[in-house]
Amino acid sequence: MSEPFRPGGDGVRTRLFQIIFESDTPLAKGFDIALIAVILASVAIVLLDSIAAWEAAYGEWFYWLEWGFTLIFTVELALRVYCLEKPWRYLRSFYGIVDVLAVLPTWLMLILPGSWETLVIVRLLRVLRIFRVLRLMQFVSESRLLLDALRRSVRQIILFFFSIFMVVTIFAAVMYTIESPEAGFTSIPMSIYWAIVSLTTVGYGDIVPMTSLGKAITVMLMLIGYSIIAVPTGVFSAQVIRAIREERYSDEACPGCGHDKHERRARYCLLCGTWLDETSADPRLAAAGRYGEPGSDE
Amino acid sequence: MSEPFRPGGDGVRTRLFQIIFESDTPLAKGFDIALIAVILASVAIVLLDSIAAWEAAYGEWFYWLEWGFTLIFTVELALRVYCLEKPWRYLRSFYGIVDVLAVLPTWLMLILPGSWETLVIVRLLRVLRIFRVLRLMQFVSESRLLLDALRRSVRQIILFFFSIFMVVTIFAAVMYTIESPEAGFTSIPMSIYWAIVSLTTVGYGDIVPMTSLGKAITVMLMLIGYSIIAVPTGVFSAQVIRAIREERYSDEACPGCGHDKHERRARYCLLCGTWLDETSADPRLAAAGRYGEPGSDE
Amino acid sequence: MSEPFRPGGDGVRTRLFQIIFESDTPLAKGFDIALIAVILASVAIVLLDSIAAWEAAYGEWFYWLEWGFTLIFTVELALRVYCLEKPWRYLRSFYGIVDVLAVLPTWLMLILPGSWETLVIVRLLRVLRIFRVLRLMQFVSESRLLLDALRRSVRQIILFFFSIFMVVTIFAAVMYTIESPEAGFTSIPMSIYWAIVSLTTVGYGDIVPMTSLGKAITVMLMLIGYSIIAVPTGVFSAQVIRAIREERYSDEACPGCGHDKHERRARYCLLCGTWLDETSADPRLAAAGRYGEPGSDE
Amino acid sequence: MSEPFRPGGDGVRTRLFQIIFESDTPLAKGFDIALIAVILASVAIVLLDSIAAWEAAYGEWFYWLEWGFTLIFTVELALRVYCLEKPWRYLRSFYGIVDVLAVLPTWLMLILPGSWETLVIVRLLRVLRIFRVLRLMQFVSESRLLLDALRRSVRQIILFFFSIFMVVTIFAAVMYTIESPEAGFTSIPMSIYWAIVSLTTVGYGDIVPMTSLGKAITVMLMLIGYSIIAVPTGVFSAQVIRAIREERYSDEACPGCGHDKHERRARYCLLCGTWLDETSADPRLAAAGRYGEPGSDE
């Protein structure tokens, strides 16, 4: 999207930058893998620490491990800031904010005891940073394929959610009128919750229709939900197929003969030989000019 | 579908029409957005008003906001009627009826206190009008793509629902025979409700099989439901793919050489140069006639 | 599949046959629609009759309506048998058996009172006959498309169900070992029932894991179920796409030049002009033989 | 994958090998079918034996049947080992281990009474061996198609599960903060269990949100789960379509003219006649060399 980050001038900072921010060298790949491991481990500690029995048994272990991870992340953040040309730009970026939030809560605990709970959310946000690692690894092309298909599907998906909103609101209002509050339909928002539970085929069963008419309407809602899942699936499938094809073939028509299925690497039309790259001159014409017409400006 | 609405004659009415019924000018787009906002806000008030605690706390606010929205919708409806050439045709159309129903209930409340409940449904119907706004906006082509795919899928989808009706009725009748009324299978219609809850993979759990045989049959029903979701999805996916392709390419074969993948804008066959537009004459032939054969009637 | 039924000889029987067994004439289409209506009404009576309150209130009405429908179906069956050349072949066919079973139970009631219950199942089997009506109507081509896609998908779907059977059996055996009978895992078959309820994302909630390990394994099973729905959907989508394409195009290669995308109606290769129909002689060659080579056997 | 197994030298062992390890002859196919039947029957006994009432009634029958199946499997394993050139390689392979584990538990029962329970799991592992039988039968090509599509989808599917892990962890942490332990959200791992139950649309209903805010967040999670099912389905559909097409056509471009849709069996480009097989010489050129240029080294 935006301009990539750049290392600060000297050799040590540039080498650090290559290890931390890039993933071309074996050392940089090793750093990525180690970082993923530490992040997963640190998330695991947060998860286990939330179980009362484990907290009682291993609370002190978790405490020191938590500090260990915080120190690792702090050092890593310091190195990131140190090796960048414009550290403030990084700190104001999404990943920079997540980096800071990953270490801030534990440090705040020294000053503000009892803020342990808020740490949970902040730490989990850090998990999102793994996406960057993924993006730098082998998953580039596939990820781009999915994102491309998603971007092309987004209008139909919005229209789809708009339709769902209509259907759900109308069914919820109808059921609110038909069913009694004792069945759980205490308000229209509660009915909307029930309608989405039913339409998405989740079906908790915490709110179910009690009357015959309510059950008949529920049947309609469930069949709608069961069928319209075909809409996002169909749209997304079509776009993935298009994205896979376009990864290899260009859809642009040849200016000479109209043929429109050339491989991306093609430079000449495979049917009529016309030069396809409109942003530059045909080297054959340039060659013809150079040798065949003496006195040209080349 | 039908003939579009037209503005009444003079300048003020035509300008009003352009703002309210079209969306080409900035003012018209602003009107559309404001209308969506007012409709959503008015729906939100209805939703919140249905929560007993909120009604008790903010009931009076909701009452006056409700009147405010009703006045806005009434004025808007009056303007719509005023600026149209044939106002009665609009009032008898789907959107016109919804417009009237959006304001009628609140006005009826002045005469008939206690009819507040029916207002809920009527107001929600008004939400459907947002579709018109969507249709007028950027979503045109995508929406057409979905509708085109749906229209082509409709026969298979009907056949699909017909099959579901068969399966569900037979399983319901079998389960009604096997399971006891205590398990919830009190009648065949109730068993059909259970069968659809199971087939659509909603699975509330309010009615579940108790006997071993009933569970074995349920397993079959659930596997059927889990598999046949592939049918509408497959049909719709295929039609979305076809609709996307046909948006760009025509499937009609060239009368000269049989080639059948021309861009929609193509006028000559890209392989043999035959004139493709069968509804008019080839301008090349016309030109040949004009210059090469003097004395022709051109 | 098999040889179609044929009318018996004389004019009245042939005309009856055209009305009952075909659907080309307006009278025959009217008969089809009337038959669907009577069948649906007769099913509706069975459904409503199974609700205790309705049976108590309208039991006598249902009784006489039931006899009315039975008489209609009996007369219809008699006419079918009368107008056919080989009535026994029809009575031994699937539809013939269903026809007999549709009227038999009510007649048996005169002799064996109390057999009312078994009638329910038999009557519902009759609903299946509507498929024949559908097949005779406009739905022919679409239905063939779906059946063709299903037939091509059947091996992968079988393999898919085989995989599900593996997964479900293994998870059920593991959960039977981990979870206690109090949680509902009283036997491996019961665990299989639970596993299919979970894998198909139905999720009744009548049997749920209680232990942490059981919940972790359940998470795996649910994610498997959520993902592998892509398998039948993907296979079926691909086959529907192929079926739609093949409805218009033949995949057979031209014996002359290898081009393999001809419209079904094509008789000559569109690239090299080779005669495509291998079951008959090229009329051009025949013509050449007739006129160019005197003395040929034509 | 690896080198196939080979029979030991003499005639009896080779014939045994053909029956047990191959499936070309009628005898070998009969052996395969008999083996599937015995395996399914032996699994069925394990299933039924786990039902307390059946065990009480038919426990002795099950015991002797169990011994019967164990003897059959033991003899079969002995024959497999006997007829192979390298029996140890087989015993160390996946299928060999499963074979041993299929008979080991029952034999261990003679020595270690009470180890009956562990037998259940081991026996079920044996079910997996049916895949080999399937692979040897008619299902070869389809199975390869599915595996090929799966292999190509695997990166996107991994990315998909990675996204699910993100979504689920974040929603679980948020819900753990919002909802009370009384509603079932006793720890973050328990919240993750709930989040996956909701996202996969299973919806047991054993843990459901109690607060309004929790329900609003649940609605978001359910809509996400309902929509992103399109991702694996879309990716897999696209890959099945590609696999079906590639089964027949090669995507490699002709070195002569760039045409890139040749049947797999094609040896010359159908447009320009260029020799397509880059791993060998064009026989036409060789022929030209042999006859046209005397003195060549051929």
PDB file of C-alpha atoms in Angstrom, chain C residues 155-156 158-159 162-163 165-166 169-170 173 176-177 186-189 192 194 197-198 201-205 207-209 215 218-219 222-223 226-227 229-231 233-235 237-239 241-242 251-253 257-260 271, chain D residues 40 43 46-48 50-51 117 120-121 124 127-128 130-131 134 138-139 141-143 145-146 160-161 164 190 193 196-197 199-204 206-207 224-226 228-229 232-233 236-237 240-241 244 248-249 263 265 270:
ATOM      1  CA  ARG C 155     -17.869 -41.577  -7.484  1.00  0.00           C
ATOM      2  CA  GLN C 156     -16.342 -38.610  -5.683  1.00  0.00           C
ATOM      3  CA  ILE C 158     -19.148 -41.990  -2.554  1.00  0.00           C
ATOM      4  CA  LEU C 159     -15.475 -41.489  -1.758  1.00  0.00           C
ATOM      5  CA  PHE C 162     -16.469 -43.135   2.773  1.00  0.00           C
ATOM      6  CA  SER C 163     -14.048 -40.554   4.199  1.00  0.00           C
ATOM      7  CA  PHE C 165     -17.491 -42.723   7.694  1.00  0.00           C
ATOM      8  CA  MET C 166     -13.765 -43.119   8.574  1.00  0.00           C
ATOM      9  CA  THR C 169     -15.942 -43.757  13.382  1.00  0.00           C
ATOM     10  CA  ILE C 170     -12.493 -42.800  14.640  1.00  0.00           C
ATOM     11  CA  ALA C 173     -14.287 -44.310  19.257  1.00  0.00           C
ATOM     12  CA  TYR C 176     -16.308 -42.912  23.698  1.00  0.00           C
ATOM     13  CA  THR C 177     -13.008 -43.550  25.473  1.00  0.00           C
ATOM     14  CA  THR C 186     -23.022 -44.393  26.281  1.00  0.00           C
ATOM     15  CA  SER C 187     -21.788 -46.513  23.337  1.00  0.00           C
ATOM     16  CA  ILE C 188     -19.786 -46.146  20.127  1.00  0.00           C
ATOM     17  CA  PRO C 189     -22.933 -46.052  17.944  1.00  0.00           C
ATOM     18  CA  ILE C 192     -21.185 -41.915  16.005  1.00  0.00           C
ATOM     19  CA  TRP C 194     -22.983 -37.380  18.145  1.00  0.00           C
ATOM     20  CA  VAL C 197     -24.530 -34.303  14.479  1.00  0.00           C
ATOM     21  CA  SER C 198     -21.299 -32.316  14.980  1.00  0.00           C
ATOM     22  CA  THR C 201     -22.847 -28.776  11.734  1.00  0.00           C
ATOM     23  CA  VAL C 202     -26.388 -29.663  12.841  1.00  0.00           C
ATOM     24  CA  GLY C 203     -25.415 -29.460  16.528  1.00  0.00           C
ATOM     25  CA  TYR C 204     -28.590 -30.418  18.399  1.00  0.00           C
ATOM     26  CA  GLY C 205     -26.811 -30.104  21.730  1.00  0.00           C
ATOM     27  CA  ILE C 207     -24.991 -34.789  23.531  1.00  0.00           C
ATOM     28  CA  VAL C 208     -22.078 -32.410  24.160  1.00  0.00           C
ATOM     29  CA  PRO C 209     -18.533 -33.015  25.386  1.00  0.00           C
ATOM     30  CA  LYS C 215     -13.935 -30.261  23.765  1.00  0.00           C
ATOM     31  CA  THR C 218     -14.772 -31.697  19.205  1.00  0.00           C
ATOM     32  CA  VAL C 219     -13.197 -28.469  17.931  1.00  0.00           C
ATOM     33  CA  MET C 222     -16.244 -29.297  13.836  1.00  0.00           C
ATOM     34  CA  LEU C 223     -13.483 -27.634  11.815  1.00  0.00           C
ATOM     35  CA  TYR C 226     -16.908 -27.021   8.328  1.00  0.00           C
ATOM     36  CA  SER C 227     -14.139 -27.468   5.747  1.00  0.00           C
ATOM     37  CA  ILE C 229     -18.386 -29.384   2.946  1.00  0.00           C
ATOM     38  CA  ALA C 230     -16.201 -27.802   0.246  1.00  0.00           C
ATOM     39  CA  VAL C 231     -15.573 -31.252  -1.264  1.00  0.00           C
ATOM     40  CA  THR C 233     -19.779 -28.572  -3.283  1.00  0.00           C
ATOM     41  CA  GLY C 234     -16.609 -28.234  -5.330  1.00  0.00           C
ATOM     42  CA  VAL C 235     -17.112 -31.496  -7.176  1.00  0.00           C
ATOM     43  CA  SER C 237     -20.085 -27.187  -8.978  1.00  0.00           C
ATOM     44  CA  ALA C 238     -17.423 -28.385 -11.406  1.00  0.00           C
ATOM     45  CA  GLN C 239     -19.801 -30.978 -12.853  1.00  0.00           C
ATOM     46  CA  ILE C 241     -20.342 -26.170 -15.063  1.00  0.00           C
ATOM     47  CA  ARG C 242     -19.240 -29.041 -17.305  1.00  0.00           C
ATOM     48  CA  ASP C 251     -15.975 -32.398 -26.628  1.00  0.00           C
ATOM     49  CA  GLU C 252     -15.196 -34.825 -29.440  1.00  0.00           C
ATOM     50  CA  ALA C 253     -12.157 -33.940 -31.487  1.00  0.00           C
ATOM     51  CA  CYS C 257      -7.585 -31.321 -37.455  1.00  0.00           C
ATOM     52  CA  GLY C 258      -8.057 -32.146 -33.791  1.00  0.00           C
ATOM     53  CA  HIS C 259     -10.253 -29.113 -32.976  1.00  0.00           C
ATOM     54  CA  ASP C 260     -12.522 -30.212 -30.150  1.00  0.00           C
ATOM     55  CA  LEU C 271     -11.643 -25.124 -38.921  1.00  0.00           C
TER      56      LEU C 271
ATOM     57  CA  LEU D  40     -16.801 -54.026   8.148  1.00  0.00           C
ATOM     58  CA  VAL D  43     -16.016 -53.106  13.060  1.00  0.00           C
ATOM     59  CA  VAL D  46     -16.940 -53.663  18.041  1.00  0.00           C
ATOM     60  CA  LEU D  47     -19.699 -51.042  17.681  1.00  0.00           C
ATOM     61  CA  LEU D  48     -22.469 -53.346  18.889  1.00  0.00           C
ATOM     62  CA  SER D  50     -20.013 -51.216  23.098  1.00  0.00           C
ATOM     63  CA  ILE D  51     -23.782 -51.056  23.710  1.00  0.00           C
ATOM     64  CA  GLU D 117     -10.869 -51.212  25.839  1.00  0.00           C
ATOM     65  CA  VAL D 120     -11.467 -50.539  20.168  1.00  0.00           C
ATOM     66  CA  ILE D 121      -9.167 -47.818  18.883  1.00  0.00           C
ATOM     67  CA  LEU D 124     -10.856 -48.873  14.064  1.00  0.00           C
ATOM     68  CA  VAL D 127     -10.804 -49.453   8.906  1.00  0.00           C
ATOM     69  CA  LEU D 128      -8.407 -47.036   7.295  1.00  0.00           C
ATOM     70  CA  ILE D 130     -10.135 -49.915   3.172  1.00  0.00           C
ATOM     71  CA  PHE D 131      -8.691 -46.886   1.445  1.00  0.00           C
ATOM     72  CA  LEU D 134     -10.637 -48.337  -2.862  1.00  0.00           C
ATOM     73  CA  GLN D 138     -12.421 -48.242 -10.045  1.00  0.00           C
ATOM     74  CA  PHE D 139     -12.016 -45.094  -7.955  1.00  0.00           C
ATOM     75  CA  SER D 141      -8.887 -41.526 -11.385  1.00  0.00           C
ATOM     76  CA  GLU D 142     -11.510 -39.717  -9.286  1.00  0.00           C
ATOM     77  CA  SER D 143      -9.516 -40.116  -6.119  1.00  0.00           C
ATOM     78  CA  LEU D 145      -8.634 -35.772  -9.081  1.00  0.00           C
ATOM     79  CA  LEU D 146      -9.721 -34.977  -5.508  1.00  0.00           C
ATOM     80  CA  PHE D 160      -8.029 -19.918   5.820  1.00  0.00           C
ATOM     81  CA  PHE D 161      -7.521 -21.865   9.054  1.00  0.00           C
ATOM     82  CA  ILE D 164     -10.167 -18.639  11.560  1.00  0.00           C
ATOM     83  CA  MET D 190     -13.670 -22.387  26.863  1.00  0.00           C
ATOM     84  CA  TYR D 193     -14.598 -23.728  22.118  1.00  0.00           C
ATOM     85  CA  ILE D 196     -15.693 -22.452  17.057  1.00  0.00           C
ATOM     86  CA  VAL D 197     -19.073 -24.019  17.870  1.00  0.00           C
ATOM     87  CA  LEU D 199     -18.352 -19.972  13.719  1.00  0.00           C
ATOM     88  CA  THR D 200     -18.722 -23.437  12.198  1.00  0.00           C
ATOM     89  CA  THR D 201     -22.527 -23.025  12.569  1.00  0.00           C
ATOM     90  CA  VAL D 202     -22.696 -26.172  14.715  1.00  0.00           C
ATOM     91  CA  GLY D 203     -24.391 -24.295  17.555  1.00  0.00           C
ATOM     92  CA  TYR D 204     -24.803 -26.915  20.319  1.00  0.00           C
ATOM     93  CA  ASP D 206     -24.417 -25.590  25.693  1.00  0.00           C
ATOM     94  CA  ILE D 207     -22.745 -22.170  25.974  1.00  0.00           C
ATOM     95  CA  ILE D 224     -18.589 -14.233   9.611  1.00  0.00           C
ATOM     96  CA  GLY D 225     -18.838 -18.013   9.947  1.00  0.00           C
ATOM     97  CA  TYR D 226     -21.782 -18.123   7.540  1.00  0.00           C
ATOM     98  CA  ILE D 228     -16.313 -17.406   5.075  1.00  0.00           C
ATOM     99  CA  ILE D 229     -17.470 -20.941   4.337  1.00  0.00           C
ATOM    100  CA  PRO D 232     -12.627 -23.044   1.152  1.00  0.00           C
ATOM    101  CA  THR D 233     -15.586 -23.886  -1.080  1.00  0.00           C
ATOM    102  CA  PHE D 236     -11.689 -26.042  -3.802  1.00  0.00           C
ATOM    103  CA  SER D 237     -14.318 -25.632  -6.547  1.00  0.00           C
ATOM    104  CA  VAL D 240     -11.585 -29.265  -8.989  1.00  0.00           C
ATOM    105  CA  ILE D 241     -12.539 -27.437 -12.190  1.00  0.00           C
ATOM    106  CA  ILE D 244     -10.925 -31.898 -14.394  1.00  0.00           C
ATOM    107  CA  ARG D 248      -7.686 -34.001 -20.440  1.00  0.00           C
ATOM    108  CA  TYR D 249      -5.736 -30.963 -21.612  1.00  0.00           C
ATOM    109  CA  GLU D 263      -4.940 -32.861 -25.489  1.00  0.00           C
ATOM    110  CA  ARG D 265      -2.073 -37.410 -26.067  1.00  0.00           C
ATOM    111  CA  LEU D 270      -2.720 -28.828 -33.830  1.00  0.00           C
TER     112      LEU D 270
END
